[in-house]
XYZ file of C-alpha atoms in Angstrom:
393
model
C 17.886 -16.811 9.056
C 18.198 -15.683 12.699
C 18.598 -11.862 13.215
C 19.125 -10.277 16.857
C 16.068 -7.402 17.371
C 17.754 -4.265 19.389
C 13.960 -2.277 20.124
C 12.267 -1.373 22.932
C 9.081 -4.230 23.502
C 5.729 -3.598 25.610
C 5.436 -3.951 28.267
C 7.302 -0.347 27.500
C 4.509 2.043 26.332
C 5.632 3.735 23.280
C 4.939 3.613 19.665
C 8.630 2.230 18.557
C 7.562 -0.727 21.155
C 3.988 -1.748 19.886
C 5.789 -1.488 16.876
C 8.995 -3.633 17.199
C 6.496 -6.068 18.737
C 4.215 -6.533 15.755
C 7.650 -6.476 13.643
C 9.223 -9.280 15.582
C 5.755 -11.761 15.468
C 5.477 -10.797 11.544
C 9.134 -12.228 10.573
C 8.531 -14.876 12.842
C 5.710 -16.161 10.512
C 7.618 -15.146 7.466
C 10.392 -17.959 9.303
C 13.065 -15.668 10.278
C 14.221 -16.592 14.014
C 14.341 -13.291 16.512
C 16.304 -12.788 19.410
C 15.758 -10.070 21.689
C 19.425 -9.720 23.870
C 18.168 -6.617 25.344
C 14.821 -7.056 26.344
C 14.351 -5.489 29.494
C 17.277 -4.192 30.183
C 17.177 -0.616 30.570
C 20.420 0.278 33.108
C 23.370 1.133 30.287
C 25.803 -0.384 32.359
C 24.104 -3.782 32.154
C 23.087 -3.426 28.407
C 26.902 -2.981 28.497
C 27.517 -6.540 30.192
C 24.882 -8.102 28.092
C 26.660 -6.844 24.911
C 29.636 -8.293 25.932
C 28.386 -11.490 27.443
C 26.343 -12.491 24.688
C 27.623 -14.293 21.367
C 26.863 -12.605 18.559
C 28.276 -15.116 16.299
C 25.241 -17.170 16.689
C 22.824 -14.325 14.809
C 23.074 -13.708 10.720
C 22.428 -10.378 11.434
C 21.347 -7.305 14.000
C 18.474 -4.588 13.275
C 18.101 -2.360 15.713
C 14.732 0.735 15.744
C 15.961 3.644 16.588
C 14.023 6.815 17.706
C 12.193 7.643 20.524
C 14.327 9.561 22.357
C 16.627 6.495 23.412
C 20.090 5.858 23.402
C 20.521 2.203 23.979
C 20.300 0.935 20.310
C 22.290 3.425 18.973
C 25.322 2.815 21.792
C 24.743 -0.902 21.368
C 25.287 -0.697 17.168
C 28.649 1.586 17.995
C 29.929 -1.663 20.321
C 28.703 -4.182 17.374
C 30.461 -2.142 14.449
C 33.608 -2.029 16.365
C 34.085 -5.179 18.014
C 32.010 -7.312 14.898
C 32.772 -5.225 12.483
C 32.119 -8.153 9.735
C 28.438 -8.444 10.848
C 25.998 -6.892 9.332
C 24.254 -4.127 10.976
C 20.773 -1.992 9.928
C 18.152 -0.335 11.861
C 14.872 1.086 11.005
C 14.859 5.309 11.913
C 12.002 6.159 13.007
C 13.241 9.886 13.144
C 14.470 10.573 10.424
C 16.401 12.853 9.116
C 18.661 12.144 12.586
C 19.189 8.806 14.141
C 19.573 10.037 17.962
C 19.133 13.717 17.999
C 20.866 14.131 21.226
C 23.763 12.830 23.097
C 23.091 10.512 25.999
C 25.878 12.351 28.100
C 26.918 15.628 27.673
C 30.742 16.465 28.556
C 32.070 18.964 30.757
C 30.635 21.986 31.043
C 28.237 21.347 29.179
C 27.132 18.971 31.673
C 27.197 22.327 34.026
C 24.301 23.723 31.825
C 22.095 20.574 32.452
C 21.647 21.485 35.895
C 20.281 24.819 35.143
C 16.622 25.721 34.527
C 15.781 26.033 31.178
C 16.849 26.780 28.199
C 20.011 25.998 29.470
C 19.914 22.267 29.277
C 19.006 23.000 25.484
C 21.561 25.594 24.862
C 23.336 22.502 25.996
C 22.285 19.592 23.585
C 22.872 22.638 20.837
C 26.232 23.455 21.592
C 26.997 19.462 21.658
C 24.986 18.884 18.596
C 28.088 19.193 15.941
C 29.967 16.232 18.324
C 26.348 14.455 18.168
C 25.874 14.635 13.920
C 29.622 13.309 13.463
C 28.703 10.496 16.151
C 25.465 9.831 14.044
C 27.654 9.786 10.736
C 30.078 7.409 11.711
C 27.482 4.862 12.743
C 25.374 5.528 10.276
C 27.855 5.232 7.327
C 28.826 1.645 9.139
C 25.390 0.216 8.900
C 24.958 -2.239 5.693
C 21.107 -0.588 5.004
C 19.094 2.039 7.021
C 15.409 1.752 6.742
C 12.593 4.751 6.736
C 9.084 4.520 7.134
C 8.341 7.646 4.571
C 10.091 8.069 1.294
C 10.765 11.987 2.421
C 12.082 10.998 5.355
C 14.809 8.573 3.546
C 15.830 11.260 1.154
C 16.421 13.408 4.193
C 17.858 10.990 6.565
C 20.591 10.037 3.251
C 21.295 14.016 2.825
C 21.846 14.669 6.837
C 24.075 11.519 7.080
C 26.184 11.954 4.093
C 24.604 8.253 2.551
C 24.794 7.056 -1.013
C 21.130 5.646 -2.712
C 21.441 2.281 -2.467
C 21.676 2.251 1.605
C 18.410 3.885 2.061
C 16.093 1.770 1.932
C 11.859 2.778 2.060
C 9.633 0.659 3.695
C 6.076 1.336 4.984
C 4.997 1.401 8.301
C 3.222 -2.141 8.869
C -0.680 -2.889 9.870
C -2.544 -5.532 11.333
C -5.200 -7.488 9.096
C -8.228 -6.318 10.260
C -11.817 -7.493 9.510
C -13.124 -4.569 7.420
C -16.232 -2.822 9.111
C -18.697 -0.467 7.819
C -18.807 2.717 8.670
C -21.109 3.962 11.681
C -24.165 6.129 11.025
C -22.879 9.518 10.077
C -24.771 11.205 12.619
C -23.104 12.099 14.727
C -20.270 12.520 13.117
C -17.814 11.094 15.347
C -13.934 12.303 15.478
C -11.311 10.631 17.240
C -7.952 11.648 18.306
C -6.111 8.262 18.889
C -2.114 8.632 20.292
C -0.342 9.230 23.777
C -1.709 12.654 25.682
C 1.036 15.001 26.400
C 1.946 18.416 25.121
C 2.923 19.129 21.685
C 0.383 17.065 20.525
C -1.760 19.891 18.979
C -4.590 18.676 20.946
C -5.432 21.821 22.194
C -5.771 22.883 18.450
C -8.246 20.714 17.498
C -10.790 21.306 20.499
C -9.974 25.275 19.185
C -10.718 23.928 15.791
C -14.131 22.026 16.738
C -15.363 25.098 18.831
C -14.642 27.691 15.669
C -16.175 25.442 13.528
C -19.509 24.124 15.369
C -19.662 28.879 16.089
C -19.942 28.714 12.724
C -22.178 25.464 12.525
C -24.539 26.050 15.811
C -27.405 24.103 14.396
C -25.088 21.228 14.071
C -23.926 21.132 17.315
C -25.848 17.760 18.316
C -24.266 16.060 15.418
C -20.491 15.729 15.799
C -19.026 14.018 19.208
C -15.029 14.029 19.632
C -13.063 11.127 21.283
C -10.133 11.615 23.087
C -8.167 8.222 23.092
C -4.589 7.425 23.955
C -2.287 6.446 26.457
C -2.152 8.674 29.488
C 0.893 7.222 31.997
C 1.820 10.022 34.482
C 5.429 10.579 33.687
C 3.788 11.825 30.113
C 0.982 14.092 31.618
C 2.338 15.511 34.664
C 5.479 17.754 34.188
C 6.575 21.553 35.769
C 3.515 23.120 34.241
C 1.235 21.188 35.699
C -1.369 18.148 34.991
C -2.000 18.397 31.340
C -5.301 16.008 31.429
C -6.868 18.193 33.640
C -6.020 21.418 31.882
C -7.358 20.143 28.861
C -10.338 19.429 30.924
C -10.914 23.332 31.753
C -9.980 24.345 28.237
C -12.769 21.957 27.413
C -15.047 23.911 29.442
C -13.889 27.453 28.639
C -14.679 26.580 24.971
C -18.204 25.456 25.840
C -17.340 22.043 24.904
C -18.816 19.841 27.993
C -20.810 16.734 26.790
C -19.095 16.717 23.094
C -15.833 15.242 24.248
C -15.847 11.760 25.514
C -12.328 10.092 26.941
C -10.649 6.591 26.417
C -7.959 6.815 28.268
C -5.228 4.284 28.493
C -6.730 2.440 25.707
C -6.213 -1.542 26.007
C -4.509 -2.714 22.998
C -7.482 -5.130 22.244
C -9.812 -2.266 22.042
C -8.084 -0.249 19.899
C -9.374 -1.510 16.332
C -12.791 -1.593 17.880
C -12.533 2.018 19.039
C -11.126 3.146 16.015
C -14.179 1.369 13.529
C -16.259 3.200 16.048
C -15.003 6.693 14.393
C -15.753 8.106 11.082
C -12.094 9.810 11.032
C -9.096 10.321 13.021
C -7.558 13.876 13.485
C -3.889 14.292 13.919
C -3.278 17.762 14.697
C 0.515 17.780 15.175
C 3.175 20.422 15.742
C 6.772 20.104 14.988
C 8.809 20.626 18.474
C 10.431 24.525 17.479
C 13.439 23.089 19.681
C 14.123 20.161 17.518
C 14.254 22.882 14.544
C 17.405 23.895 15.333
C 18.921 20.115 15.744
C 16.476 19.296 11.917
C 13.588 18.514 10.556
C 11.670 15.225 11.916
C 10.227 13.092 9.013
C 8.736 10.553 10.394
C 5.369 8.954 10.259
C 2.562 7.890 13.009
C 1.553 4.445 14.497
C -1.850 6.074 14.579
C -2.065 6.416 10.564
C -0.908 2.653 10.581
C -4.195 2.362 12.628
C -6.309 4.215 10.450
C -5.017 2.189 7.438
C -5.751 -0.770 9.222
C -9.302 0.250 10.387
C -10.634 1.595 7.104
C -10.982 5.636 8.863
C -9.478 8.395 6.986
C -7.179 11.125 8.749
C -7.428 14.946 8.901
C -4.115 15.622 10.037
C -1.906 18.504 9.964
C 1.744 18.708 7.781
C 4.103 17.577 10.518
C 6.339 15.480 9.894
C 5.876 13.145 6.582
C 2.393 13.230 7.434
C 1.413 14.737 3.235
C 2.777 12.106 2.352
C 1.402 9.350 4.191
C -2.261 10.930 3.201
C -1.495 11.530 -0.940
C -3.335 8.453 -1.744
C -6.274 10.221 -1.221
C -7.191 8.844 2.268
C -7.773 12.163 4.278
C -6.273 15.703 3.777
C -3.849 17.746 5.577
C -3.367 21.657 6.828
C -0.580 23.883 8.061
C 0.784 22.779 11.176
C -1.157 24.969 13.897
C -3.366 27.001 11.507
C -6.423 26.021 13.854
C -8.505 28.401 11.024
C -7.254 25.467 8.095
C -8.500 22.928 10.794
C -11.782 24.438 11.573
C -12.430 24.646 8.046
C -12.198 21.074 7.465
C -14.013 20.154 10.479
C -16.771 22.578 9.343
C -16.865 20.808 5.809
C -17.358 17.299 6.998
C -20.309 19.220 9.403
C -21.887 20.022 6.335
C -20.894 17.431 4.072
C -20.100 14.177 5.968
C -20.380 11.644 2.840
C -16.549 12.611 2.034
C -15.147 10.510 5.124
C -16.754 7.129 3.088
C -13.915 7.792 -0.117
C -11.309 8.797 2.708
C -12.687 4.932 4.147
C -12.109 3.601 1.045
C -8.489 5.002 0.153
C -7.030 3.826 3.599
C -8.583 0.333 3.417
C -6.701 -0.275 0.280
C -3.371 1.255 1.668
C -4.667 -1.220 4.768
C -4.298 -4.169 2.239
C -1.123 -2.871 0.663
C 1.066 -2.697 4.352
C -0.196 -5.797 6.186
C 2.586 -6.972 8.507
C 3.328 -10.458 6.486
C 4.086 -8.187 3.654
C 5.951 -5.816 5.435
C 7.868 -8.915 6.804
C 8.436 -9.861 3.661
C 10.353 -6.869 2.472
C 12.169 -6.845 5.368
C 13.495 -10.479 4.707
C 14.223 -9.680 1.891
C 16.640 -7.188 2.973
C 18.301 -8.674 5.664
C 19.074 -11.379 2.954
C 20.743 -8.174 1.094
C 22.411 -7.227 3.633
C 23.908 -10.489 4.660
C 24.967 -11.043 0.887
C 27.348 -8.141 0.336
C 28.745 -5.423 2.425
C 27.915 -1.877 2.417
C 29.180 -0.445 -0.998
């Protein structure tokens, strides 16, 4: 089978693109040929060109991975379903339960409003966002099969988009095969936060979080350190309030945190396993953007609990997202989104009883096993055979 791969690819650094590039290797060794037509190409008016100049009669099939915040994949499947409409289309939504969220171009005056400071420029993408769900609709109701990394997020994706059962189709997010390692002496206890730095993170939570619980803790003050880890490029930390690394740097200080927190920033991809074995747990503490409330409700999952899967670590995250559901198996727990009490609670209990991150270790090993990429692959090929079988009931 050959399939053509619509997704961003590294050297681009975001999650979607480390992903798409473990996804395209994996089907490769499961024997399904990838093409990548828009590798590279970022300007929309030559995506446009390449769409038309290439020939998509020579691919089975196109997937595309939507999310992100781009725009490419989805105007690229709108130009396949119209001008191929026999071949069949899917695309992994890494977003759910929306496939774009926003409109790449607004339309006059709304376009007026973008030039404004804010909220204007969201009053904007809210006043377009009934023109944005019917474009999502269409395109979604022309795909053959849609594919979600969490079962919540499928159920919501086929409510938003109007979608029967059958086209909604779950698959986990995929891990490496790792060597399994033991875990490092629990003292210190060491915490990492693993993902890209930039506001809305909830980092600021968590180093609230560790400073509540270690007031509550002081005699255990020496035994916990906290990692910091994560890409760090400037057009994600610097923005109109200022550089974000370096403010977390004074709130680290203002909370009397100086010489618990150590920094990996910009982590090479061949360090990240070893960085993450390094840990006893990772801690997610997300928050749900409150503008993206009014557009839906993201449920989604993490390339960081892939990681932790993969590594053998168990999470402490918070409820954003599909992020209960990725942790039911047993592999970590999770708390209200921005309840830094909930968080310092849990931080406080592994203080005091540090044994439980060994089960979490245990539980996300076995989950590790369960999503390798080959098998992931797998599923995958097996759908795109689906898909090429019969049409879109």
């Amino acid at each position: 089978m050959r399939i053509a791969l619509l997704a961003p690819l590294p050297p681009e650094q975001t999650g979607i693109a480390d992903y798409a590039e473990h996804f395209r290797r994996a089907l490769q060794g499961e024997g399904v040929e990838v093409l990548t037509p828009l590798a590279g190409i970022l300007d929309p008016a030559a995506q446009l060109r390449r769409l038309h100049s290439f020939d998509w009669n020579r691919v089975d099939l196109v997937h595309a991975e939507l999310g992100g915040g781009r725009f490419g994949e989805f105007q690229a499947l709108n130009y396949l379903s119209t001008h191929y409409p026999q071949l069949p289309l899917t695309a992994t939504v890494h977003d759910p339960e929306r496939l774009i969220w926003r409109r790449a171009k607004l339309f006059w005056p709304l376009t007026l409003l973008e030039r404004l400071p804010q909220p204007m420029p969201q009053a904007a993408a809210l006043l377009a966002n009934p023109l944005t769900l019917h474009e999502e609709r269409r395109l979604a109701r022309r795909l053959t099969r849609v594919v979600t990394l969490t079962r919540l997020g499928g159920e919501c994706l086929r409510r938003r988009m109007g979608l029967s059962a059958e086209r909604v189709v779950h698959i986990a997010h995929g891990n490496l095969a790792l060597a399994a390692a033991p875990l490092p002496p629990l003292e210190p206890l060491r915490l990492l936060y693993f993902g890209f730095i930039y506001r809305g993170k909830g980092i600021e939570d968590l180093l609230q979080a560790l400073a509540q619980a270690l007031a509550a803790q002081p005699l255990r003050r020496q035994q916990v350190r906290l990692t910091l880890a994560g890409g760090s490029a400037p057009e994600l930390t610097f923005d109109p309030a200022g550089n974000y690394l370096e403010g977390l740097r004074q709130r680290i200080g203002e909370l009397g945190l100086d010489g618990l927190i150590d920094w990996q920033l910009d982590l090479p991809a061949t360090d990240i396993a070893a960085t993450l074995q390094a840990h006893h747990v990772m801690v997610l503490p997300y928050r749900e953007s409150k503008k993206l409330a009014w557009l839906g409700a993201m449920r989604g999952t993490s390339g960081a609990l892939s990681w932790a899967n993969a590594c053998g670590r168990g999470v402490i995250t918070s409820n954003a997202r599909a992020f209960a559901e990725e942790v039911a198996a047993g592999n970590g727990v999770t708390y209200a989104q921005g309840n830094v009490e909930a968080l310092a609670e849990h931080l406080q209990q592994l203080l005091v009883d540090p044994q439980r991150v060994s089960q979490w270790g245990e539980r996300a090993a076995q989950l590790g096993l369960q999503r390798q990429w080959p098998t992931t692959a797998r599923k995958f090929a097996e759908m795109f055979q689906a898909a090429c079988g019969k049409s879109a009931q």
